[in-house]
JSON list of C-alpha atoms in Angstrom, two decimals:
[
{"chain": "W", "resi": 250, "resn": "MET", "atom": "CA", "xyz": [24.55, -0.05, -4.60]},
{"chain": "W", "resi": 251, "resn": "ASN", "atom": "CA", "xyz": [26.72, -2.90, -5.87]},
{"chain": "W", "resi": 252, "resn": "ILE", "atom": "CA", "xyz": [27.32, -2.48, -9.57]},
{"chain": "W", "resi": 253, "resn": "ASN", "atom": "CA", "xyz": [30.03, -3.49, -12.07]},
{"chain": "W", "resi": 254, "resn": "ILE", "atom": "CA", "xyz": [30.70, -1.17, -14.99]},
{"chain": "W", "resi": 255, "resn": "GLU", "atom": "CA", "xyz": [32.87, -2.52, -17.77]},
{"chain": "W", "resi": 256, "resn": "GLU", "atom": "CA", "xyz": [33.70, -1.00, -21.16]},
{"chain": "W", "resi": 257, "resn": "LYS", "atom": "CA", "xyz": [33.33, -3.41, -24.07]},
{"chain": "W", "resi": 258, "resn": "ALA", "atom": "CA", "xyz": [34.58, -1.61, -27.22]},
{"chain": "W", "resi": 259, "resn": "ALA", "atom": "CA", "xyz": [31.94, 1.08, -27.98]},
{"chain": "W", "resi": 260, "resn": "THR", "atom": "CA", "xyz": [29.47, -0.34, -25.49]},
{"chain": "W", "resi": 261, "resn": "VAL", "atom": "CA", "xyz": [29.31, -0.30, -21.68]},
{"chain": "W", "resi": 262, "resn": "LEU", "atom": "CA", "xyz": [28.14, -3.35, -19.75]},
{"chain": "W", "resi": 263, "resn": "ILE", "atom": "CA", "xyz": [26.49, -2.58, -16.41]},
{"chain": "W", "resi": 264, "resn": "GLU", "atom": "CA", "xyz": [25.98, -5.57, -14.11]},
{"chain": "W", "resi": 265, "resn": "ILE", "atom": "CA", "xyz": [23.56, -4.92, -11.23]},
{"chain": "W", "resi": 266, "resn": "LYS", "atom": "CA", "xyz": [24.89, -6.93, -8.30]},
{"chain": "W", "resi": 267, "resn": "GLU", "atom": "CA", "xyz": [21.80, -6.48, -6.11]},
{"chain": "W", "resi": 268, "resn": "GLU", "atom": "CA", "xyz": [18.92, -8.81, -5.29]},
{"chain": "W", "resi": 269, "resn": "ARG", "atom": "CA", "xyz": [16.44, -5.92, -5.44]},
{"chain": "W", "resi": 270, "resn": "LEU", "atom": "CA", "xyz": [16.11, -2.91, -7.70]},
{"chain": "W", "resi": 271, "resn": "ASP", "atom": "CA", "xyz": [13.57, -0.78, -5.83]},
{"chain": "W", "resi": 272, "resn": "ALA", "atom": "CA", "xyz": [12.76, 2.67, -4.43]},
{"chain": "W", "resi": 273, "resn": "HIS", "atom": "CA", "xyz": [15.76, 2.36, -2.11]},
{"chain": "W", "resi": 274, "resn": "ASN", "atom": "CA", "xyz": [18.47, 2.06, -4.78]},
{"chain": "W", "resi": 275, "resn": "SER", "atom": "CA", "xyz": [16.89, 2.98, -8.15]},
{"chain": "W", "resi": 276, "resn": "SER", "atom": "CA", "xyz": [17.87, 6.67, -7.99]},
{"chain": "W", "resi": 277, "resn": "GLU", "atom": "CA", "xyz": [21.49, 5.62, -7.52]},
{"chain": "W", "resi": 278, "resn": "LEU", "atom": "CA", "xyz": [21.31, 3.52, -10.69]},
{"chain": "W", "resi": 279, "resn": "LYS", "atom": "CA", "xyz": [19.78, 6.48, -12.52]},
{"chain": "W", "resi": 280, "resn": "THR", "atom": "CA", "xyz": [22.68, 8.69, -11.37]},
{"chain": "W", "resi": 281, "resn": "GLN", "atom": "CA", "xyz": [25.28, 6.12, -12.45]},
{"chain": "W", "resi": 282, "resn": "ILE", "atom": "CA", "xyz": [23.70, 5.87, -15.90]},
{"chain": "W", "resi": 283, "resn": "LEU", "atom": "CA", "xyz": [23.57, 9.68, -16.27]},
{"chain": "W", "resi": 284, "resn": "ALA", "atom": "CA", "xyz": [27.29, 9.84, -15.37]},
{"chain": "W", "resi": 285, "resn": "LEU", "atom": "CA", "xyz": [28.04, 7.48, -18.29]},
{"chain": "W", "resi": 286, "resn": "PHE", "atom": "CA", "xyz": [26.05, 9.70, -20.67]},
{"chain": "W", "resi": 287, "resn": "ASP", "atom": "CA", "xyz": [28.08, 12.70, -19.45]},
{"chain": "W", "resi": 288, "resn": "GLU", "atom": "CA", "xyz": [31.22, 10.80, -20.50]},
{"chain": "W", "resi": 289, "resn": "GLY", "atom": "CA", "xyz": [29.71, 10.33, -23.98]},
{"chain": "W", "resi": 290, "resn": "LYS", "atom": "CA", "xyz": [28.94, 6.65, -23.47]},
{"chain": "W", "resi": 291, "resn": "ASN", "atom": "CA", "xyz": [25.50, 6.26, -25.04]},
{"chain": "W", "resi": 292, "resn": "ASN", "atom": "CA", "xyz": [25.32, 2.53, -25.81]},
{"chain": "W", "resi": 293, "resn": "LEU", "atom": "CA", "xyz": [24.60, 0.56, -22.68]},
{"chain": "W", "resi": 294, "resn": "VAL", "atom": "CA", "xyz": [23.73, -3.02, -21.76]},
{"chain": "W", "resi": 295, "resn": "ILE", "atom": "CA", "xyz": [22.25, -3.61, -18.31]},
{"chain": "W", "resi": 296, "resn": "ASP", "atom": "CA", "xyz": [22.63, -7.15, -17.03]},
{"chain": "W", "resi": 297, "resn": "LEU", "atom": "CA", "xyz": [19.92, -8.00, -14.48]},
{"chain": "W", "resi": 298, "resn": "GLN", "atom": "CA", "xyz": [20.84, -11.65, -13.88]},
{"chain": "W", "resi": 299, "resn": "ASP", "atom": "CA", "xyz": [21.38, -11.15, -10.12]},
{"chain": "W", "resi": 300, "resn": "VAL", "atom": "CA", "xyz": [18.18, -9.12, -9.69]},
{"chain": "W", "resi": 301, "resn": "ARG", "atom": "CA", "xyz": [15.37, -11.20, -8.25]},
{"chain": "W", "resi": 302, "resn": "PHE", "atom": "CA", "xyz": [12.93, -8.34, -7.60]},
{"chain": "W", "resi": 303, "resn": "VAL", "atom": "CA", "xyz": [12.14, -5.07, -9.38]},
{"chain": "W", "resi": 304, "resn": "ASP", "atom": "CA", "xyz": [9.45, -2.51, -8.47]},
{"chain": "W", "resi": 305, "resn": "SER", "atom": "CA", "xyz": [7.97, 0.44, -10.37]},
{"chain": "W", "resi": 306, "resn": "SER", "atom": "CA", "xyz": [10.78, 2.81, -9.43]},
{"chain": "W", "resi": 307, "resn": "GLY", "atom": "CA", "xyz": [13.37, 0.25, -10.57]},
{"chain": "W", "resi": 308, "resn": "LEU", "atom": "CA", "xyz": [11.53, 0.06, -13.90]},
{"chain": "W", "resi": 309, "resn": "GLY", "atom": "CA", "xyz": [11.43, 3.87, -13.93]},
{"chain": "W", "resi": 310, "resn": "SER", "atom": "CA", "xyz": [15.22, 4.14, -13.63]},
{"chain": "W", "resi": 311, "resn": "LEU", "atom": "CA", "xyz": [15.62, 1.81, -16.64]},
{"chain": "W", "resi": 312, "resn": "VAL", "atom": "CA", "xyz": [13.05, 3.82, -18.66]},
{"chain": "W", "resi": 313, "resn": "SER", "atom": "CA", "xyz": [14.95, 7.01, -17.75]},
{"chain": "W", "resi": 314, "resn": "GLY", "atom": "CA", "xyz": [18.19, 5.47, -19.03]},
{"chain": "W", "resi": 315, "resn": "PHE", "atom": "CA", "xyz": [16.50, 4.22, -22.19]},
{"chain": "W", "resi": 316, "resn": "LYS", "atom": "CA", "xyz": [14.99, 7.63, -22.99]},
{"chain": "W", "resi": 317, "resn": "ASN", "atom": "CA", "xyz": [18.27, 9.46, -22.35]},
{"chain": "W", "resi": 318, "resn": "ALA", "atom": "CA", "xyz": [20.20, 6.97, -24.51]},
{"chain": "W", "resi": 319, "resn": "SER", "atom": "CA", "xyz": [17.66, 7.35, -27.36]},
{"chain": "W", "resi": 320, "resn": "ALA", "atom": "CA", "xyz": [17.82, 11.17, -27.12]},
{"chain": "W", "resi": 321, "resn": "ARG", "atom": "CA", "xyz": [21.61, 10.87, -27.64]},
{"chain": "W", "resi": 322, "resn": "ASN", "atom": "CA", "xyz": [21.23, 8.49, -30.61]},
{"chain": "W", "resi": 323, "resn": "GLY", "atom": "CA", "xyz": [22.36, 5.62, -28.42]},
{"chain": "W", "resi": 324, "resn": "ASN", "atom": "CA", "xyz": [20.54, 2.63, -27.00]},
{"chain": "W", "resi": 325, "resn": "LEU", "atom": "CA", "xyz": [20.02, 0.89, -23.68]},
{"chain": "W", "resi": 326, "resn": "LYS", "atom": "CA", "xyz": [19.40, -2.85, -23.90]},
{"chain": "W", "resi": 327, "resn": "LEU", "atom": "CA", "xyz": [18.67, -5.38, -21.17]},
{"chain": "W", "resi": 328, "resn": "CYS", "atom": "CA", "xyz": [19.71, -8.97, -20.54]},
{"chain": "W", "resi": 329, "resn": "GLY", "atom": "CA", "xyz": [19.58, -11.71, -17.92]},
{"chain": "W", "resi": 330, "resn": "LEU", "atom": "CA", "xyz": [15.98, -11.18, -16.75]},
{"chain": "W", "resi": 331, "resn": "GLN", "atom": "CA", "xyz": [14.77, -13.75, -14.22]},
{"chain": "W", "resi": 332, "resn": "PRO", "atom": "CA", "xyz": [11.23, -15.03, -14.95]},
{"chain": "W", "resi": 333, "resn": "GLN", "atom": "CA", "xyz": [9.48, -12.92, -12.30]},
{"chain": "W", "resi": 334, "resn": "VAL", "atom": "CA", "xyz": [11.41, -9.81, -13.34]},
{"chain": "W", "resi": 335, "resn": "LYS", "atom": "CA", "xyz": [10.43, -10.53, -16.95]},
{"chain": "W", "resi": 336, "resn": "SER", "atom": "CA", "xyz": [6.79, -10.78, -15.86]},
{"chain": "W", "resi": 337, "resn": "MET", "atom": "CA", "xyz": [7.03, -7.20, -14.53]},
{"chain": "W", "resi": 338, "resn": "PHE", "atom": "CA", "xyz": [8.03, -6.00, -18.01]},
{"chain": "W", "resi": 339, "resn": "ASP", "atom": "CA", "xyz": [5.07, -7.91, -19.47]},
{"chain": "W", "resi": 340, "resn": "LEU", "atom": "CA", "xyz": [2.62, -6.49, -16.88]},
{"chain": "W", "resi": 341, "resn": "THR", "atom": "CA", "xyz": [3.71, -2.91, -17.54]},
{"chain": "W", "resi": 342, "resn": "ARG", "atom": "CA", "xyz": [4.15, -3.59, -21.30]},
{"chain": "W", "resi": 343, "resn": "LEU", "atom": "CA", "xyz": [7.74, -2.37, -21.14]},
{"chain": "W", "resi": 344, "resn": "HIS", "atom": "CA", "xyz": [8.79, -5.52, -23.03]},
{"chain": "W", "resi": 345, "resn": "ARG", "atom": "CA", "xyz": [7.65, -3.55, -26.10]},
{"chain": "W", "resi": 346, "resn": "VAL", "atom": "CA", "xyz": [9.99, -0.68, -25.26]},
{"chain": "W", "resi": 347, "resn": "PHE", "atom": "CA", "xyz": [13.27, -2.44, -24.46]},
{"chain": "W", "resi": 348, "resn": "GLU", "atom": "CA", "xyz": [15.33, -4.86, -26.52]},
{"chain": "W", "resi": 349, "resn": "ILE", "atom": "CA", "xyz": [15.75, -7.80, -24.15]},
{"chain": "W", "resi": 350, "resn": "PHE", "atom": "CA", "xyz": [18.40, -10.53, -24.62]},
{"chain": "W", "resi": 351, "resn": "PRO", "atom": "CA", "xyz": [19.03, -13.80, -22.77]},
{"chain": "W", "resi": 352, "resn": "GLY", "atom": "CA", "xyz": [22.66, -12.96, -21.91]},
{"chain": "W", "resi": 353, "resn": "ALA", "atom": "CA", "xyz": [25.25, -10.16, -22.05]},
{"chain": "W", "resi": 354, "resn": "GLU", "atom": "CA", "xyz": [27.09, -11.71, -24.99]},
{"chain": "W", "resi": 355, "resn": "GLU", "atom": "CA", "xyz": [24.02, -11.57, -27.25]},
{"chain": "W", "resi": 356, "resn": "ALA", "atom": "CA", "xyz": [23.13, -8.05, -26.09]},
{"chain": "W", "resi": 357, "resn": "LEU", "atom": "CA", "xyz": [26.66, -6.71, -26.72]},
{"chain": "W", "resi": 358, "resn": "ALA", "atom": "CA", "xyz": [26.83, -8.41, -30.13]},
{"chain": "W", "resi": 359, "resn": "SER", "atom": "CA", "xyz": [23.57, -6.70, -31.19]},
{"chain": "W", "resi": 360, "resn": "PHE", "atom": "CA", "xyz": [25.13, -3.20, -31.33]},
{"chain": "R", "resi": 176, "resn": "MET", "atom": "CA", "xyz": [-6.57, -21.62, 5.67]},
{"chain": "R", "resi": 177, "resn": "ASP", "atom": "CA", "xyz": [-5.64, -20.36, 9.15]},
{"chain": "R", "resi": 178, "resn": "ASN", "atom": "CA", "xyz": [-6.23, -16.75, 10.04]},
{"chain": "R", "resi": 179, "resn": "VAL", "atom": "CA", "xyz": [-2.93, -14.89, 10.42]},
{"chain": "R", "resi": 180, "resn": "GLU", "atom": "CA", "xyz": [-2.23, -11.28, 11.37]},
{"chain": "R", "resi": 181, "resn": "ILE", "atom": "CA", "xyz": [1.11, -9.47, 11.42]},
{"chain": "R", "resi": 182, "resn": "ASP", "atom": "CA", "xyz": [1.78, -5.87, 12.49]},
{"chain": "R", "resi": 183, "resn": "ILE", "atom": "CA", "xyz": [4.96, -4.13, 11.32]},
{"chain": "R", "resi": 184, "resn": "LYS", "atom": "CA", "xyz": [6.17, -0.69, 12.40]},
{"chain": "R", "resi": 185, "resn": "VAL", "atom": "CA", "xyz": [9.32, 0.65, 10.80]},
{"chain": "R", "resi": 186, "resn": "PRO", "atom": "CA", "xyz": [10.95, 4.07, 10.40]},
{"chain": "R", "resi": 187, "resn": "ASN", "atom": "CA", "xyz": [9.81, 6.10, 7.41]},
{"chain": "R", "resi": 188, "resn": "GLN", "atom": "CA", "xyz": [12.86, 5.08, 5.30]},
{"chain": "R", "resi": 189, "resn": "THR", "atom": "CA", "xyz": [13.26, 3.11, 2.06]},
{"chain": "R", "resi": 190, "resn": "ARG", "atom": "CA", "xyz": [16.02, 0.91, 3.55]},
{"chain": "R", "resi": 191, "resn": "TYR", "atom": "CA", "xyz": [13.23, -1.09, 5.24]},
{"chain": "R", "resi": 192, "resn": "LEU", "atom": "CA", "xyz": [11.40, -1.96, 2.00]},
{"chain": "R", "resi": 193, "resn": "SER", "atom": "CA", "xyz": [13.37, -5.17, 1.56]},
{"chain": "R", "resi": 194, "resn": "LEU", "atom": "CA", "xyz": [12.54, -6.37, 5.08]},
{"chain": "R", "resi": 195, "resn": "ILE", "atom": "CA", "xyz": [8.83, -5.62, 4.63]},
{"chain": "R", "resi": 196, "resn": "GLY", "atom": "CA", "xyz": [8.77, -7.37, 1.25]},
{"chain": "R", "resi": 197, "resn": "LYS", "atom": "CA", "xyz": [10.47, -10.46, 2.68]},
{"chain": "R", "resi": 198, "resn": "ILE", "atom": "CA", "xyz": [7.94, -10.71, 5.51]},
{"chain": "R", "resi": 199, "resn": "GLY", "atom": "CA", "xyz": [5.18, -10.61, 2.87]},
{"chain": "R", "resi": 200, "resn": "GLU", "atom": "CA", "xyz": [6.89, -13.39, 0.88]},
{"chain": "R", "resi": 201, "resn": "ASP", "atom": "CA", "xyz": [7.15, -15.55, 3.99]},
{"chain": "R", "resi": 202, "resn": "VAL", "atom": "CA", "xyz": [3.42, -15.11, 4.66]},
{"chain": "R", "resi": 203, "resn": "ALA", "atom": "CA", "xyz": [2.67, -16.44, 1.14]},
{"chain": "R", "resi": 204, "resn": "ARG", "atom": "CA", "xyz": [4.98, -19.43, 1.62]},
{"chain": "R", "resi": 205, "resn": "THR", "atom": "CA", "xyz": [3.44, -20.29, 4.98]},
{"chain": "R", "resi": 206, "resn": "LEU", "atom": "CA", "xyz": [-0.26, -20.19, 4.02]},
{"chain": "R", "resi": 207, "resn": "LYS", "atom": "CA", "xyz": [-2.01, -23.49, 4.59]},
{"chain": "R", "resi": 208, "resn": "ARG", "atom": "CA", "xyz": [-3.93, -25.09, 1.72]},
{"chain": "R", "resi": 209, "resn": "TYR", "atom": "CA", "xyz": [-3.24, -22.34, -0.84]},
{"chain": "R", "resi": 210, "resn": "ARG", "atom": "CA", "xyz": [-3.79, -24.00, -4.22]},
{"chain": "R", "resi": 211, "resn": "GLY", "atom": "CA", "xyz": [-2.32, -21.36, -6.53]},
{"chain": "R", "resi": 212, "resn": "ASP", "atom": "CA", "xyz": [1.30, -20.72, -7.50]},
{"chain": "R", "resi": 213, "resn": "ARG", "atom": "CA", "xyz": [2.89, -19.97, -4.14]},
{"chain": "R", "resi": 214, "resn": "GLU", "atom": "CA", "xyz": [6.06, -18.34, -5.53]},
{"chain": "R", "resi": 215, "resn": "GLU", "atom": "CA", "xyz": [4.00, -16.08, -7.77]},
{"chain": "R", "resi": 216, "resn": "LEU", "atom": "CA", "xyz": [1.88, -15.05, -4.79]},
{"chain": "R", "resi": 217, "resn": "ALA", "atom": "CA", "xyz": [5.07, -14.43, -2.76]},
{"chain": "R", "resi": 218, "resn": "TYR", "atom": "CA", "xyz": [6.40, -12.09, -5.45]},
{"chain": "R", "resi": 219, "resn": "GLN", "atom": "CA", "xyz": [3.05, -10.30, -5.74]},
{"chain": "R", "resi": 220, "resn": "ILE", "atom": "CA", "xyz": [2.76, -9.67, -1.98]},
{"chain": "R", "resi": 221, "resn": "ASN", "atom": "CA", "xyz": [6.38, -8.46, -1.88]},
{"chain": "R", "resi": 222, "resn": "LEU", "atom": "CA", "xyz": [5.59, -6.15, -4.79]},
{"chain": "R", "resi": 223, "resn": "VAL", "atom": "CA", "xyz": [2.37, -4.57, -3.48]},
{"chain": "R", "resi": 224, "resn": "LEU", "atom": "CA", "xyz": [3.93, -4.09, -0.03]},
{"chain": "R", "resi": 225, "resn": "THR", "atom": "CA", "xyz": [6.98, -2.43, -1.63]},
{"chain": "R", "resi": 226, "resn": "GLU", "atom": "CA", "xyz": [4.86, -0.21, -3.89]},
{"chain": "R", "resi": 227, "resn": "ALA", "atom": "CA", "xyz": [2.40, 0.86, -1.19]},
{"chain": "R", "resi": 228, "resn": "THR", "atom": "CA", "xyz": [5.07, 1.44, 1.44]},
{"chain": "R", "resi": 229, "resn": "SER", "atom": "CA", "xyz": [7.40, 3.38, -0.84]},
{"chain": "R", "resi": 230, "resn": "ASN", "atom": "CA", "xyz": [4.46, 5.55, -1.96]},
{"chain": "R", "resi": 231, "resn": "ALA", "atom": "CA", "xyz": [3.63, 6.25, 1.69]},
{"chain": "R", "resi": 232, "resn": "ILE", "atom": "CA", "xyz": [7.29, 7.14, 2.37]},
{"chain": "R", "resi": 233, "resn": "LEU", "atom": "CA", "xyz": [7.75, 9.30, -0.73]},
{"chain": "R", "resi": 234, "resn": "HIS", "atom": "CA", "xyz": [4.50, 11.20, -0.16]},
{"chain": "R", "resi": 235, "resn": "ALA", "atom": "CA", "xyz": [5.10, 11.75, 3.53]},
{"chain": "R", "resi": 236, "resn": "SER", "atom": "CA", "xyz": [5.73, 15.26, 4.83]},
{"chain": "R", "resi": 237, "resn": "ASP", "atom": "CA", "xyz": [9.27, 16.65, 4.64]},
{"chain": "R", "resi": 238, "resn": "ASP", "atom": "CA", "xyz": [9.72, 16.38, 8.40]},
{"chain": "R", "resi": 239, "resn": "ALA", "atom": "CA", "xyz": [8.61, 12.74, 8.41]},
{"chain": "R", "resi": 240, "resn": "ALA", "atom": "CA", "xyz": [12.02, 11.01, 8.48]},
{"chain": "R", "resi": 241, "resn": "ASP", "atom": "CA", "xyz": [11.64, 10.32, 12.20]},
{"chain": "R", "resi": 242, "resn": "ARG", "atom": "CA", "xyz": [8.09, 9.03, 11.84]},
{"chain": "R", "resi": 243, "resn": "THR", "atom": "CA", "xyz": [6.96, 5.46, 11.42]},
{"chain": "R", "resi": 244, "resn": "ILE", "atom": "CA", "xyz": [5.09, 3.56, 8.75]},
{"chain": "R", "resi": 245, "resn": "HIS", "atom": "CA", "xyz": [2.66, 0.98, 10.07]},
{"chain": "R", "resi": 246, "resn": "ILE", "atom": "CA", "xyz": [1.82, -2.05, 7.95]},
{"chain": "R", "resi": 247, "resn": "ASN", "atom": "CA", "xyz": [-0.75, -4.67, 8.80]},
{"chain": "R", "resi": 248, "resn": "ILE", "atom": "CA", "xyz": [-0.87, -7.97, 6.89]},
{"chain": "R", "resi": 249, "resn": "ALA", "atom": "CA", "xyz": [-3.80, -10.25, 7.66]},
{"chain": "R", "resi": 250, "resn": "VAL", "atom": "CA", "xyz": [-5.25, -13.42, 6.19]},
{"chain": "R", "resi": 251, "resn": "ILE", "atom": "CA", "xyz": [-8.90, -13.59, 7.25]},
{"chain": "R", "resi": 252, "resn": "ASN", "atom": "CA", "xyz": [-11.43, -16.01, 5.78]},
{"chain": "R", "resi": 253, "resn": "ARG", "atom": "CA", "xyz": [-9.25, -16.79, 2.74]},
{"chain": "R", "resi": 254, "resn": "ASN", "atom": "CA", "xyz": [-8.76, -13.11, 1.94]},
{"chain": "R", "resi": 255, "resn": "LEU", "atom": "CA", "xyz": [-5.42, -11.34, 2.15]},
{"chain": "R", "resi": 256, "resn": "HIS", "atom": "CA", "xyz": [-5.76, -7.86, 3.66]},
{"chain": "R", "resi": 257, "resn": "ILE", "atom": "CA", "xyz": [-2.85, -5.42, 3.49]},
{"chain": "R", "resi": 258, "resn": "ARG", "atom": "CA", "xyz": [-3.13, -2.03, 5.14]},
{"chain": "R", "resi": 259, "resn": "VAL", "atom": "CA", "xyz": [-0.43, 0.63, 4.97]},
{"chain": "R", "resi": 260, "resn": "PHE", "atom": "CA", "xyz": [-0.84, 3.53, 7.42]},
{"chain": "R", "resi": 261, "resn": "ASP", "atom": "CA", "xyz": [1.11, 6.75, 6.99]},
{"chain": "R", "resi": 262, "resn": "GLN", "atom": "CA", "xyz": [1.39, 9.81, 9.22]},
{"chain": "R", "resi": 263, "resn": "GLY", "atom": "CA", "xyz": [1.85, 12.29, 6.38]},
{"chain": "R", "resi": 264, "resn": "GLN", "atom": "CA", "xyz": [-0.27, 13.63, 3.57]},
{"chain": "R", "resi": 265, "resn": "GLY", "atom": "CA", "xyz": [-0.56, 10.18, 2.00]},
{"chain": "R", "resi": 266, "resn": "PHE", "atom": "CA", "xyz": [-1.34, 9.54, -1.62]},
{"chain": "R", "resi": 267, "resn": "ASP", "atom": "CA", "xyz": [-4.70, 8.94, -3.19]},
{"chain": "R", "resi": 268, "resn": "PRO", "atom": "CA", "xyz": [-4.56, 6.38, -6.01]},
{"chain": "R", "resi": 269, "resn": "GLU", "atom": "CA", "xyz": [-7.80, 7.82, -7.45]},
{"chain": "R", "resi": 270, "resn": "ALA", "atom": "CA", "xyz": [-6.10, 11.19, -7.97]},
{"chain": "R", "resi": 271, "resn": "LEU", "atom": "CA", "xyz": [-3.45, 9.73, -10.29]},
{"chain": "R", "resi": 272, "resn": "PRO", "atom": "CA", "xyz": [-3.83, 9.50, -14.08]},
{"chain": "R", "resi": 273, "resn": "ASN", "atom": "CA", "xyz": [-4.25, 6.11, -15.74]},
{"chain": "R", "resi": 274, "resn": "GLN", "atom": "CA", "xyz": [-1.17, 4.31, -17.01]},
{"chain": "R", "resi": 275, "resn": "ASP", "atom": "CA", "xyz": [-0.19, 5.50, -20.50]},
{"chain": "R", "resi": 276, "resn": "PHE", "atom": "CA", "xyz": [1.26, 2.54, -22.39]},
{"chain": "R", "resi": 277, "resn": "GLN", "atom": "CA", "xyz": [1.90, 4.54, -25.58]},
{"chain": "R", "resi": 278, "resn": "GLU", "atom": "CA", "xyz": [4.24, 7.06, -23.94]},
{"chain": "R", "resi": 279, "resn": "PRO", "atom": "CA", "xyz": [6.14, 5.18, -21.27]},
{"chain": "R", "resi": 280, "resn": "GLY", "atom": "CA", "xyz": [7.17, 7.56, -18.51]},
{"chain": "R", "resi": 281, "resn": "GLU", "atom": "CA", "xyz": [9.64, 7.20, -15.67]},
{"chain": "R", "resi": 282, "resn": "SER", "atom": "CA", "xyz": [7.00, 7.07, -12.95]},
{"chain": "R", "resi": 283, "resn": "GLY", "atom": "CA", "xyz": [3.33, 6.33, -12.35]},
{"chain": "R", "resi": 284, "resn": "ARG", "atom": "CA", "xyz": [3.38, 2.51, -12.55]},
{"chain": "R", "resi": 285, "resn": "GLY", "atom": "CA", "xyz": [3.05, 1.74, -8.83]},
{"chain": "R", "resi": 286, "resn": "VAL", "atom": "CA", "xyz": [-0.70, 2.22, -8.52]},
{"chain": "R", "resi": 287, "resn": "TYR", "atom": "CA", "xyz": [-1.31, 0.38, -11.80]},
{"chain": "R", "resi": 288, "resn": "ILE", "atom": "CA", "xyz": [0.72, -2.56, -10.44]},
{"chain": "R", "resi": 289, "resn": "ILE", "atom": "CA", "xyz": [-1.22, -2.57, -7.15]},
{"chain": "R", "resi": 290, "resn": "ARG", "atom": "CA", "xyz": [-4.56, -2.50, -8.99]},
{"chain": "R", "resi": 291, "resn": "SER", "atom": "CA", "xyz": [-3.46, -5.28, -11.36]},
{"chain": "R", "resi": 292, "resn": "ILE", "atom": "CA", "xyz": [-2.58, -7.61, -8.49]},
{"chain": "R", "resi": 293, "resn": "MET", "atom": "CA", "xyz": [-5.15, -6.80, -5.80]},
{"chain": "R", "resi": 294, "resn": "ASP", "atom": "CA", "xyz": [-8.92, -7.28, -6.05]},
{"chain": "R", "resi": 295, "resn": "LYS", "atom": "CA", "xyz": [-9.94, -4.25, -3.97]},
{"chain": "R", "resi": 296, "resn": "VAL", "atom": "CA", "xyz": [-8.05, -1.02, -3.25]},
{"chain": "R", "resi": 297, "resn": "ASN", "atom": "CA", "xyz": [-9.31, 1.73, -0.95]},
{"chain": "R", "resi": 298, "resn": "PHE", "atom": "CA", "xyz": [-7.68, 4.89, 0.40]},
{"chain": "R", "resi": 299, "resn": "SER", "atom": "CA", "xyz": [-9.09, 6.73, 3.39]},
{"chain": "R", "resi": 300, "resn": "ARG", "atom": "CA", "xyz": [-8.28, 9.24, 6.09]},
{"chain": "R", "resi": 301, "resn": "VAL", "atom": "CA", "xyz": [-7.71, 8.03, 9.65]},
{"chain": "R", "resi": 302, "resn": "ASP", "atom": "CA", "xyz": [-6.59, 9.76, 12.84]},
{"chain": "R", "resi": 303, "resn": "GLY", "atom": "CA", "xyz": [-3.24, 11.46, 12.16]},
{"chain": "R", "resi": 304, "resn": "GLY", "atom": "CA", "xyz": [-2.79, 10.25, 8.56]},
{"chain": "R", "resi": 305, "resn": "HIS", "atom": "CA", "xyz": [-4.15, 7.89, 5.93]},
{"chain": "R", "resi": 306, "resn": "VAL", "atom": "CA", "xyz": [-4.57, 4.21, 5.25]},
{"chain": "R", "resi": 307, "resn": "LEU", "atom": "CA", "xyz": [-4.29, 2.39, 1.94]},
{"chain": "R", "resi": 308, "resn": "GLU", "atom": "CA", "xyz": [-6.23, -0.86, 2.22]},
{"chain": "R", "resi": 309, "resn": "MET", "atom": "CA", "xyz": [-5.84, -3.63, -0.34]},
{"chain": "R", "resi": 310, "resn": "ILE", "atom": "CA", "xyz": [-7.58, -7.01, -0.50]},
{"chain": "R", "resi": 311, "resn": "LYS", "atom": "CA", "xyz": [-6.76, -10.09, -2.55]},
{"chain": "R", "resi": 312, "resn": "PHE", "atom": "CA", "xyz": [-9.07, -13.12, -2.70]},
{"chain": "R", "resi": 313, "resn": "LEU", "atom": "CA", "xyz": [-6.98, -16.25, -2.16]},
{"chain": "R", "resi": 314, "resn": "HIS", "atom": "CA", "xyz": [-9.23, -18.98, -3.55]}
]
């Protein structure tokens, strides 16, 4: 999976450089996020601006990250959702769970 | 709207989900005289194909890596029919609990998504496996 991980002060920015986040690559994302928690990095921003398509397992990997961050008194926030990706969060009502920002700058500044 | 039918057979592996989804999107973009939002329909077909196929792959038997998944996409009389055949134990959408919006879990959204998008969903046993049949009215 193509992914950029960059530390921004106390927060980590994860850019997903894939067109799809689906059952083929979502477990890899979950593993990458868990590795960050193991390093004590509990405040994450996931930038989805390159992601055109997300399925239920892609959403599941984000929920997993969110729950693990919350359990460690951290947070996982999202940014850069394309309209059809955003509609998936609306359909599954996950827009009520995640803090969603237009861009990475706003998301990082919110911590 | 012309009648169209496409048969896809791929190995039982998630690396083929993207290909299957793209074929579904191209069907939506090619339909004659479809009056709705074509890009929305393209995303929806991609999504239900991805959900149904990945469920078939994930619920297949352990020795199923060398088996094939068979997908049939058909537009007949202004209805979109999608059938996903598996050679394993399959998964029955009726046997799954309803989506719990209060306690968001990591899994269990696939069937909810399929039911939200498609007008009819049916799961049945066929020779050597199961078929998940989904219909969407296109008018």
